[in-house]
Short mmCIF file of C-alpha atoms (C1' of nucleotides) in Angstrom, two decimals:
data_model
loop_
_atom_site.label_atom_id
_atom_site.label_comp_id
_atom_site.label_asym_id
_atom_site.label_seq_id
_atom_site.Cartn_x
_atom_site.Cartn_y
_atom_site.Cartn_z
CA MET A 493 218.94 194.90 232.53
CA ASP A 494 220.67 193.43 229.59
CA ILE A 495 218.18 191.20 227.88
CA GLU A 496 219.29 189.42 224.77
CA ALA A 497 217.07 190.55 221.94
CA ARG A 498 215.30 187.71 220.24
CA PRO A 499 216.28 187.81 216.57
CA PRO A 500 213.06 187.94 214.63
CA GLN A 501 212.32 185.02 212.38
CA THR A 502 212.22 186.21 208.80
CA THR A 503 210.51 184.37 206.02
CA GLN A 504 213.75 183.41 204.35
CA GLN A 505 214.94 181.77 207.55
CA TYR A 506 211.73 179.80 207.67
CA VAL A 507 212.18 178.79 204.06
CA LEU A 508 215.79 177.86 204.73
CA GLU A 509 214.76 175.56 207.56
CA GLN A 510 212.15 173.90 205.42
CA LEU A 511 214.61 173.39 202.59
CA ARG A 512 217.26 171.94 204.88
CA ARG A 513 214.72 169.58 206.34
CA ALA A 514 213.45 168.53 202.93
CA ILE A 515 216.97 167.83 201.74
CA LEU A 516 217.89 165.98 204.93
CA THR A 517 214.87 163.71 204.83
CA GLY A 518 215.20 163.10 201.14
CA GLN A 519 211.89 164.71 200.23
CA LEU A 520 214.00 166.72 197.87
CA ALA A 521 215.99 163.93 196.31
CA PRO A 522 219.65 164.50 195.41
CA GLY A 523 219.89 165.49 191.77
CA SER A 524 216.33 166.72 191.51
CA ALA A 525 215.61 170.17 190.16
CA ILE A 526 214.19 172.79 192.50
CA ARG A 527 211.26 174.64 190.94
CA GLN A 528 211.05 178.05 192.53
CA ASP A 529 207.44 179.02 192.09
CA ALA A 530 206.16 175.56 192.89
CA LEU A 531 208.01 175.81 196.18
CA ALA A 532 206.75 179.34 196.72
CA GLU A 533 203.16 178.26 196.30
CA GLN A 534 203.64 175.22 198.47
CA LEU A 535 205.08 177.26 201.33
CA GLY A 536 202.70 180.15 200.81
CA VAL A 537 205.33 182.83 200.23
CA SER A 538 206.61 184.73 197.23
CA ARG A 539 209.60 183.64 195.20
CA VAL A 540 211.98 186.22 196.67
CA PRO A 541 212.69 184.54 200.04
CA ILE A 542 212.99 181.22 198.19
CA ARG A 543 215.68 182.64 195.97
CA GLU A 544 217.58 184.11 198.88
CA ALA A 545 217.48 180.91 200.88
CA LEU A 546 218.76 179.06 197.82
CA LYS A 547 221.63 181.52 197.56
CA ILE A 548 222.73 180.64 201.07
CA LEU A 549 222.56 176.94 200.29
CA GLU A 550 224.56 177.68 197.16
CA GLY A 551 227.24 179.36 199.25
CA GLU A 552 227.29 176.26 201.44
CA GLY A 553 227.51 173.96 198.47
CA GLN A 554 224.31 172.08 199.21
CA VAL A 555 222.65 172.98 195.95
CA ILE A 556 224.13 173.37 192.49
CA TYR A 557 223.30 176.51 190.58
CA ARG A 558 223.51 177.10 186.86
CA PRO A 559 222.50 180.55 185.59
CA ARG A 560 219.15 180.57 183.80
CA ARG A 561 218.76 176.85 184.47
CA GLY A 562 218.00 176.96 188.13
CA TYR A 563 219.03 174.91 191.13
CA MET A 564 219.37 171.22 191.79
CA VAL A 565 220.00 169.38 195.02
CA ALA A 566 223.68 168.44 195.15
CA GLU A 567 224.33 164.76 194.63
CA LEU A 568 226.54 162.81 196.94
CA ALA A 569 228.11 159.76 195.35
CA LEU A 570 229.96 157.41 197.64
CA GLU A 571 233.31 158.95 196.80
CA ASP A 572 231.96 162.44 197.44
CA PHE A 573 230.62 161.27 200.73
CA LEU A 574 233.98 159.83 201.67
CA GLU A 575 235.67 163.08 200.74
CA VAL A 576 233.34 165.16 202.87
CA TYR A 577 233.69 162.72 205.70
CA ARG A 578 237.45 162.81 205.49
CA ILE A 579 237.43 166.61 205.70
CA ARG A 580 235.08 166.43 208.63
CA GLN A 581 237.35 164.05 210.42
CA ILE A 582 240.43 166.21 209.92
CA LEU A 583 238.68 169.31 211.20
CA GLU A 584 236.97 167.55 214.06
CA GLU A 585 240.30 166.15 215.14
CA GLU A 586 241.78 169.62 215.29
CA ALA A 587 238.75 170.87 217.21
CA VAL A 588 238.84 168.16 219.87
CA ARG A 589 242.56 168.59 220.40
CA ARG A 590 241.88 172.11 221.53
CA ALA A 591 238.60 171.24 223.20
CA ILE A 592 240.07 168.72 225.58
CA GLU A 593 242.33 171.39 227.05
CA ARG A 594 239.50 173.77 227.83
CA ILE A 595 236.45 171.62 228.38
CA THR A 596 234.55 172.17 231.63
CA ASP A 597 232.58 169.74 233.76
CA GLU A 598 229.35 171.35 232.62
CA ASP A 599 230.33 170.71 229.02
CA ILE A 600 230.93 167.08 229.84
CA GLN A 601 227.53 166.95 231.48
CA ARG A 602 225.97 168.37 228.31
CA LEU A 603 227.82 165.73 226.33
CA GLN A 604 226.37 163.04 228.54
CA ASP A 605 222.88 164.56 228.24
CA ALA A 606 223.08 164.74 224.45
CA HIS A 607 224.16 161.12 224.42
CA ALA A 608 221.16 160.18 226.55
CA ASP A 609 218.93 161.95 224.04
CA VAL A 610 220.48 159.99 221.20
CA VAL A 611 219.74 156.75 222.99
CA ALA A 612 216.20 157.78 223.89
CA ALA A 613 215.39 158.94 220.38
CA GLY A 614 216.88 155.76 219.01
CA GLN A 615 214.70 153.58 221.18
CA ALA A 616 211.64 155.61 220.26
CA GLY A 617 212.53 155.17 216.61
CA GLU A 618 212.54 158.90 215.97
CA ILE A 619 215.13 159.24 213.29
CA ILE A 620 215.08 163.01 212.89
CA ALA A 621 215.37 163.55 216.64
CA MET A 622 218.22 161.08 216.77
CA ALA A 623 220.13 162.85 214.03
CA ALA A 624 219.61 166.15 215.86
CA ALA A 625 220.81 164.77 219.19
CA ASN A 626 223.80 163.18 217.52
CA ARG A 627 224.68 166.51 216.00
CA ARG A 628 224.37 168.15 219.41
CA PHE A 629 226.66 165.54 220.87
CA HIS A 630 229.43 166.20 218.42
CA PHE A 631 229.07 169.96 218.46
CA THR A 632 229.16 170.16 222.23
CA LEU A 633 232.68 168.86 221.94
CA ILE A 634 233.51 171.04 218.97
CA ASP A 635 232.17 174.16 220.66
CA ALA A 636 234.48 173.63 223.58
CA ALA A 637 237.39 174.32 221.25
CA GLY A 638 236.34 177.95 221.05
CA MET A 639 237.06 178.18 217.33
CA PRO A 640 233.96 179.77 215.83
CA ARG A 641 235.03 179.59 212.22
CA LEU A 642 236.11 176.00 212.44
CA ARG A 643 232.76 175.32 214.05
CA ARG A 644 231.01 177.00 211.15
CA PHE A 645 232.75 174.89 208.56
CA LEU A 646 232.07 171.72 210.45
CA SER A 647 228.45 172.73 210.65
CA ILE A 648 228.23 173.09 206.89
CA LEU A 649 230.07 169.84 206.30
CA TRP A 650 227.76 168.13 208.72
CA ASP A 651 224.65 169.27 206.89
CA ALA A 652 226.16 168.38 203.55
CA SER A 653 226.96 164.82 204.57
CA ASP A 654 223.88 164.18 206.63
CA VAL A 655 221.78 163.56 203.58
CA TYR A 656 221.51 159.81 203.91
CA ARG A 657 221.41 159.78 207.67
CA SER A 658 217.77 158.96 207.99
CA LEU A 659 218.27 155.70 206.15
CA TYR A 660 221.41 155.00 208.08
CA TYR A 661 219.99 155.31 211.56
CA SER A 662 217.09 153.05 210.87
CA GLU A 663 219.27 149.97 211.29
CA GLU A 664 219.28 148.63 214.81
CA SER A 665 222.90 147.46 214.73
CA ASN A 666 224.15 150.91 213.77
CA ARG A 667 222.32 152.50 216.61
CA GLU A 668 223.97 150.17 219.07
CA ARG A 669 227.38 150.79 217.60
CA VAL A 670 226.93 154.56 217.74
CA GLU A 671 225.77 154.40 221.33
CA HIS A 672 228.74 152.34 222.36
CA GLU A 673 231.25 154.54 220.58
CA HIS A 674 229.74 157.71 221.96
CA GLN A 675 230.11 156.44 225.50
CA GLY A 676 233.75 155.64 224.80
CA ILE A 677 234.27 159.17 223.55
CA ILE A 678 232.76 160.63 226.69
CA ASP A 679 235.02 158.48 228.85
CA ALA A 680 238.10 159.62 226.95
CA VAL A 681 237.07 163.24 227.39
CA ARG A 682 236.55 162.71 231.11
CA ALA A 683 240.02 161.22 231.40
CA ARG A 684 241.42 164.13 229.35
CA ASP A 685 243.21 161.55 227.24
CA THR A 686 243.77 163.26 223.90
CA GLU A 687 245.32 160.38 221.99
CA ASP A 688 242.67 157.94 223.15
CA LEU A 689 239.99 160.42 222.15
CA ILE A 690 241.43 160.89 218.68
CA ARG A 691 241.69 157.15 218.27
CA ARG A 692 238.08 156.65 219.29
CA LEU A 693 236.87 159.36 216.95
CA GLY A 694 238.81 157.66 214.17
CA GLU A 695 237.14 154.36 214.96
CA HIS A 696 233.78 156.07 215.14
CA ARG A 697 234.36 157.40 211.66
CA GLU A 698 235.57 154.10 210.28
CA GLY A 699 232.58 152.29 211.65
CA THR A 700 230.31 154.81 210.00
CA VAL A 701 232.12 154.65 206.69
CA ALA A 702 232.06 150.87 206.66
CA THR A 703 228.34 150.88 207.35
CA PHE A 704 227.87 153.28 204.50
CA ARG A 705 229.78 151.17 202.06
CA GLU A 706 227.52 148.25 202.88
CA PHE A 707 224.50 150.46 202.59
CA MET A 708 225.49 151.80 199.19
CA ALA A 709 226.38 148.32 197.98
CA LYS A 710 222.91 147.14 198.95
CA GLN A 711 221.39 150.10 197.13
CA ASP A 712 223.10 149.18 193.89
CA THR A 713 221.57 145.74 193.69
CA MET B 853 229.87 165.37 171.59
CA ASP B 854 229.54 166.69 175.07
CA ILE B 855 230.41 170.36 174.98
CA GLU B 856 230.29 172.28 178.19
CA ALA B 857 227.94 175.22 177.80
CA ARG B 858 229.44 178.55 178.75
CA PRO B 859 227.44 179.91 181.68
CA PRO B 860 226.38 183.45 180.91
CA GLN B 861 227.50 186.19 183.27
CA THR B 862 224.55 187.38 185.29
CA THR B 863 224.31 190.66 187.14
CA GLN B 864 224.60 189.04 190.54
CA GLN B 865 227.85 187.43 189.49
CA TYR B 866 229.13 190.81 188.45
CA VAL B 867 228.05 192.29 191.75
CA LEU B 868 229.65 189.39 193.59
CA GLU B 869 232.96 190.02 191.88
CA GLN B 870 232.85 193.69 192.70
CA LEU B 871 232.03 192.99 196.33
CA ARG B 872 234.82 190.45 196.65
CA ARG B 873 237.25 192.90 195.14
CA ALA B 874 236.10 195.74 197.39
CA ILE B 875 236.48 193.56 200.46
CA LEU B 876 239.86 192.24 199.35
CA THR B 877 241.31 195.68 198.69
CA GLY B 878 239.83 197.13 201.84
CA GLN B 879 237.60 199.63 200.05
CA LEU B 880 234.90 198.02 202.13
CA ALA B 881 236.62 198.09 205.49
CA PRO B 882 236.13 195.20 207.91
CA GLY B 883 233.35 196.06 210.33
CA SER B 884 231.72 198.62 208.09
CA ALA B 885 228.04 198.39 207.33
CA ILE B 886 226.96 197.63 203.78
CA ARG B 887 224.23 199.95 202.57
CA GLN B 888 222.24 198.14 199.93
CA ASP B 889 220.72 200.90 197.86
CA ALA B 890 223.85 203.02 197.99
CA LEU B 891 225.68 200.05 196.48
CA ALA B 892 222.90 199.50 193.98
CA GLU B 893 223.09 203.07 192.75
CA GLN B 894 226.86 202.98 192.65
CA LEU B 895 226.91 199.85 190.51
CA GLY B 896 223.93 200.91 188.43
CA VAL B 897 221.73 197.92 189.22
CA SER B 898 218.68 197.29 191.34
CA ARG B 899 218.87 196.05 194.90
CA VAL B 900 217.84 192.49 194.06
CA PRO B 901 221.17 191.21 192.69
CA ILE B 902 222.94 193.02 195.54
CA ARG B 903 220.89 191.13 198.08
CA GLU B 904 221.49 187.81 196.40
CA ALA B 905 225.23 188.35 196.14
CA LEU B 906 225.26 189.25 199.83
CA LYS B 907 223.44 186.02 200.60
CA ILE B 908 226.23 184.04 198.97
CA LEU B 909 228.84 185.94 200.93
CA GLU B 910 226.80 185.26 204.03
CA GLY B 911 226.91 181.54 203.27
CA GLU B 912 230.67 181.84 202.91
CA GLY B 913 230.99 183.75 206.15
CA GLN B 914 232.55 186.84 204.60
CA VAL B 915 229.80 189.17 205.76
CA ILE B 916 227.80 189.18 208.96
CA TYR B 917 224.04 189.37 208.68
CA ARG B 918 221.52 190.42 211.28
CA PRO B 919 217.86 190.36 210.29
CA ARG B 920 216.41 193.80 209.74
CA ARG B 921 219.77 195.35 210.56
CA GLY B 922 221.64 194.53 207.41
CA TYR B 923 225.11 193.32 206.56
CA MET B 924 228.58 194.21 207.77
CA VAL B 925 231.94 193.14 206.43
CA ALA B 926 233.28 190.43 208.72
CA GLU B 927 236.14 191.57 210.92
CA LEU B 928 239.30 189.58 211.20
CA ALA B 929 241.14 190.12 214.46
CA LEU B 930 244.59 188.58 214.73
CA GLU B 931 243.25 185.55 216.55
CA ASP B 932 240.55 185.03 213.95
CA PHE B 933 243.17 185.27 211.27
CA LEU B 934 245.29 182.67 213.01
CA GLU B 935 242.29 180.37 213.30
CA VAL B 936 241.46 180.64 209.63
CA TYR B 937 245.07 180.16 208.72
CA ARG B 938 245.34 177.09 210.89
CA ILE B 939 242.32 175.53 209.20
CA ARG B 940 243.77 176.37 205.84
CA GLN B 941 247.01 174.70 206.72
CA ILE B 942 245.34 171.52 207.90
CA LEU B 943 243.25 171.22 204.78
CA GLU B 944 246.05 172.18 202.44
CA GLU B 945 248.22 169.54 204.04
CA GLU B 946 245.61 166.88 203.34
CA ALA B 947 245.28 168.14 199.78
CA VAL B 948 248.99 168.07 198.97
CA ARG B 949 249.40 164.60 200.45
CA ARG B 950 247.02 163.34 197.81
CA ALA B 951 248.23 165.72 195.16
CA ILE B 952 251.81 164.54 195.24
CA GLU B 953 250.71 161.02 194.31
CA ARG B 954 248.80 162.11 191.25
CA ILE B 955 250.49 165.25 190.02
CA THR B 956 251.58 165.31 186.39
CA ASP B 957 254.51 167.02 184.72
CA GLU B 958 252.14 169.51 183.14
CA ASP B 959 250.82 170.41 186.58
CA ILE B 960 254.34 171.01 187.76
CA GLN B 961 254.92 173.21 184.75
CA ARG B 962 251.83 175.21 185.63
CA LEU B 963 253.14 175.52 189.15
CA GLN B 964 256.40 176.88 187.83
CA ASP B 965 254.54 179.29 185.54
CA ALA B 966 252.36 180.57 188.34
CA HIS B 967 255.45 181.12 190.42
CA ALA B 968 257.02 183.11 187.59
CA ASP B 969 253.88 185.27 187.50
CA VAL B 970 254.16 185.90 191.22
CA VAL B 971 257.72 187.07 190.81
CA ALA B 972 256.92 189.23 187.79
CA ALA B 973 253.94 190.88 189.45
CA GLY B 974 256.00 191.43 192.57
CA GLN B 975 258.73 193.21 190.66
CA ALA B 976 256.16 195.31 188.84
CA GLY B 977 254.63 196.23 192.18
CA GLU B 978 251.20 194.99 191.15
CA ILE B 979 249.75 193.78 194.40
CA ILE B 980 246.43 192.52 193.13
CA ALA B 981 248.06 190.56 190.32
CA MET B 982 250.55 189.12 192.77
CA ALA B 983 247.82 187.95 195.12
CA ALA B 984 246.02 186.35 192.16
CA ALA B 985 249.15 184.57 190.93
CA ASN B 986 249.93 183.38 194.44
CA ARG B 987 246.44 181.98 194.69
CA ARG B 988 246.92 180.20 191.36
CA PHE B 989 250.18 178.75 192.60
CA HIS B 990 248.63 177.18 195.65
CA PHE B 991 245.51 176.00 193.91
CA THR B 992 247.43 174.34 191.11
CA LEU B 993 248.79 172.06 193.77
CA ILE B 994 245.44 171.69 195.53
CA ASP B 995 243.62 170.91 192.31
CA ALA B 996 245.96 168.03 191.63
CA ALA B 997 244.47 166.28 194.66
CA GLY B 998 241.22 165.84 192.77
CA MET B 999 239.08 166.65 195.78
CA PRO B 1000 236.54 169.18 194.55
CA ARG B 1001 234.82 169.82 197.87
CA LEU B 1002 238.05 170.24 199.73
CA ARG B 1003 239.08 172.63 197.02
CA ARG B 1004 235.89 174.57 197.49
CA PHE B 1005 236.43 175.00 201.19
CA LEU B 1006 239.99 176.05 200.70
CA SER B 1007 238.82 178.57 198.17
CA ILE B 1008 236.43 180.12 200.67
CA LEU B 1009 239.03 180.11 203.41
CA TRP B 1010 241.48 181.71 201.07
CA ASP B 1011 239.15 184.57 200.24
CA ALA B 1012 238.27 185.02 203.89
CA SER B 1013 241.87 185.33 205.01
CA ASP B 1014 243.11 187.29 202.02
CA VAL B 1015 241.69 190.50 203.37
CA TYR B 1016 244.93 192.06 204.49
CA ARG B 1017 247.01 190.61 201.72
CA SER B 1018 247.40 193.83 199.81
CA LEU B 1019 249.15 195.43 202.75
CA TYR B 1020 251.18 192.34 203.32
CA TYR B 1021 252.67 191.99 199.88
CA SER B 1022 253.77 195.57 199.72
CA GLU B 1023 256.83 194.82 201.83
CA GLU B 1024 259.88 193.94 199.80
CA SER B 1025 261.27 191.46 202.32
CA ASN B 1026 258.05 189.44 202.33
CA ARG B 1027 258.06 189.16 198.59
CA GLU B 1028 261.56 187.74 198.61
CA ARG B 1029 260.68 185.27 201.33
CA VAL B 1030 257.57 184.10 199.47
CA GLU B 1031 259.53 183.67 196.27
CA HIS B 1032 262.19 181.62 197.97
CA GLU B 1033 259.71 179.40 199.78
CA HIS B 1034 257.64 178.82 196.66
CA GLN B 1035 260.67 177.59 194.78
CA GLY B 1036 261.41 175.20 197.62
CA ILE B 1037 257.87 173.87 197.39
CA ILE B 1038 258.21 173.30 193.67
CA ASP B 1039 261.45 171.40 194.21
CA ALA B 1040 259.85 169.17 196.83
CA VAL B 1041 256.97 168.42 194.48
CA ARG B 1042 259.39 167.57 191.69
CA ALA B 1043 261.19 165.17 193.99
CA ARG B 1044 257.84 163.68 195.08
CA ASP B 1045 259.04 164.08 198.65
CA THR B 1046 255.86 164.30 200.70
CA GLU B 1047 257.38 164.93 204.10
CA ASP B 1048 259.71 167.61 202.79
CA LEU B 1049 256.75 169.25 201.05
CA ILE B 1050 254.66 169.26 204.22
CA ARG B 1051 257.58 170.67 206.16
CA ARG B 1052 258.09 173.45 203.63
CA LEU B 1053 254.39 174.33 203.61
CA GLY B 1054 254.52 174.53 207.39
CA GLU B 1055 257.49 176.89 207.20
CA HIS B 1056 255.73 178.91 204.55
CA ARG B 1057 252.80 179.31 206.86
CA GLU B 1058 254.92 180.16 209.87
CA GLY B 1059 256.79 182.80 207.96
CA THR B 1060 253.50 184.34 206.89
CA VAL B 1061 252.05 184.26 210.39
CA ALA B 1062 255.17 185.82 211.88
CA THR B 1063 255.04 188.60 209.31
CA PHE B 1064 251.44 189.19 210.21
CA ARG B 1065 252.13 189.43 213.88
CA GLU B 1066 254.69 192.13 213.19
CA PHE B 1067 252.30 193.87 210.88
CA MET B 1068 249.45 193.87 213.39
CA ALA B 1069 251.78 195.03 216.16
CA LYS B 1070 252.83 197.95 213.99
CA GLN B 1071 249.19 198.77 213.30
CA ASP B 1072 248.38 199.02 216.98
CA THR B 1073 250.90 201.75 217.67
"C1'" DC C 201 218.22 219.17 233.38
"C1'" DG C 202 217.64 214.40 232.35
"C1'" DA C 203 214.92 210.60 230.97
"C1'" DT C 204 211.26 208.59 228.55
"C1'" DT C 205 207.87 208.34 225.19
"C1'" DG C 206 206.15 209.46 220.73
"C1'" DT C 207 207.15 210.62 215.87
"C1'" DA C 208 209.67 210.93 211.52
"C1'" DT C 209 213.10 209.04 208.58
"C1'" DT C 210 215.86 205.48 206.92
"C1'" DT C 211 216.60 200.85 205.55
"C1'" DT C 212 215.61 196.24 205.10
"C1'" DG C 213 212.19 192.30 203.76
"C1'" DG C 214 208.63 190.64 200.69
"C1'" DA C 215 205.33 190.77 196.69
"C1'" DT C 216 204.23 191.61 192.10
"C1'" DC C 217 205.38 192.59 187.53
"C1'" DC C 218 208.11 192.36 183.32
"C1'" DA C 219 211.79 190.78 180.18
"C1'" DG C 220 214.99 187.46 178.42
"C1'" DT C 221 216.48 182.76 177.86
"C1'" DA C 222 216.01 177.74 177.89
"C1'" DT C 223 213.15 173.85 177.04
"C1'" DT C 224 209.54 171.46 174.77
"C1'" DA C 225 206.34 170.51 171.31
"C1'" DC C 226 205.02 170.81 166.77
"C1'" DT C 227 205.38 171.30 161.99
"C1'" DT C 228 207.54 170.85 157.67
"C1'" DG C 229 210.61 169.09 154.34
"C1'" DT C 230 213.40 165.39 152.61
"C1'" DA D 607 209.71 158.06 159.37
"C1'" DC D 608 213.18 161.01 161.02
"C1'" DA D 609 215.66 165.23 161.42
"C1'" DA D 610 215.92 170.05 161.62
"C1'" DG D 611 213.95 174.35 162.20
"C1'" DT D 612 210.45 177.15 164.37
"C1'" DA D 613 206.93 178.50 167.42
"C1'" DA D 614 204.84 178.10 171.99
"C1'" DT D 615 205.54 177.60 176.79
"C1'" DA D 616 207.71 177.67 181.14
"C1'" DC D 617 210.97 179.34 184.26
"C1'" DT D 618 214.61 182.24 185.84
"C1'" DG D 619 216.71 187.04 186.61
"C1'" DG D 620 215.94 191.84 187.48
"C1'" DA D 621 213.21 196.13 188.57
"C1'" DT D 622 209.85 198.53 191.01
"C1'" DC D 623 206.62 199.00 194.62
"C1'" DC D 624 204.88 198.51 199.29
"C1'" DA D 625 205.04 197.19 204.24
"C1'" DA D 626 207.36 196.56 208.51
"C1'" DA D 627 211.06 197.24 211.60
"C1'" DA D 628 214.95 199.89 213.41
"C1'" DT D 629 217.25 204.09 214.29
"C1'" DA D 630 217.46 209.06 215.06
"C1'" DC D 631 215.37 212.95 216.73
"C1'" DA D 632 212.35 215.90 219.19
"C1'" DA D 633 209.07 217.11 222.58
"C1'" DT D 634 207.06 216.58 226.98
"C1'" DC D 635 206.96 215.35 231.74
"C1'" DG D 636 209.05 214.39 236.17
#
DNA sequence: CGATTGTATTTTGGATCCAGTATTACTTGT
DNA sequence: ACAAGTAATACTGGATCCAAAATACAATCG
């Protein structure tokens, strides 16, 4: 027997999850200071696991740290967002180039399943679930590249730029666009057509960026 | 007046520096376990700042963490190295494309200065100084792109793939090659010739990778 | 003699406590 | 009334202590 040992869930991992979630949903607003012992009390743990979770987020660039001043949630201005998104696109492009050469039918099935989850969550209006399924969709493709470090970086970039997602998905028209583009991506993968796939990913990105520009413009008024 | 406050050096930052250095020079060999209180005693601090520094390195992917088992220095097999290097190249390419449009004469001067430092350190046989100057050379160019997050990722990737550098630079022939290629890069920047610059960076990378293949092959015997 | 279970030791994870620094509020002087 | 200096407060950084989990070792049973 060779049973995979379940890695035990430590408190810091729990805290890390909670922090990620709070940042993603905007409960911890970008730019706001993070008070360690308030958080500790709120989560019912001591300050130590809080500090360690914050250190990981610091390494990932999701929070800003200034010695003796504490942590704040990193802000994402439009131009920062565009920068992160641009990096994501470059890396994802590299990943899918490799992925399309090695992807199996089961992977494609998973892709299709993840897409179905996106649609279902969208119709149910469950924003968090939709963001999660969307992530799974993209990373199914990325995983097929078999480049673990590239995957890691994309994962961090994803988290870092997913901050405003919840607002973004709430618009009906965006959901439809995403659904349509995803299906196109799946088709291109099925056909093993690299250039078409790259083109579709590019369009997917441009659609997203355009939507964001509108969104930010609306915010400013 | 808007003076930037000097951030005080905390113990964890000191520990972090020491750990980075130990990993870079190979004192902490890839794959070896990191014993927390041994380190704490050695550096004359408590275990707390050690743990927090390790958390940052975990976020950067330089050490592997398993709950309740501790940390190990991440191993870099040849294929891992190639993967990291490939990512670096892609991102550096994006950076220099932007950089060449915005770079100033002062930046170019700094580039030339950094290159001079590389040569000087090389002749003096100071490997660590040479690695540092080489890093400065590349990041002078990257900084000119004005993409702070991209810069951050490149910085992490650089550290992660710099592990074997000390061995690498010790060979005379490599030093000469690096010097020659750097000068070519500077010339291309001066001429604002993007395509030539990209081409030269690609060659620079290929030369490095080829050298590494030889090096690893020698190691295996 | 080998394997398995129980025990001791080592090492990490978390809590509490203390010290040093930054921020805020208040007081005092002009 | 406003500014500057000072005192009070709040929060972070680090050390020590304790608990829990993993590993190493030994003893016992088949």
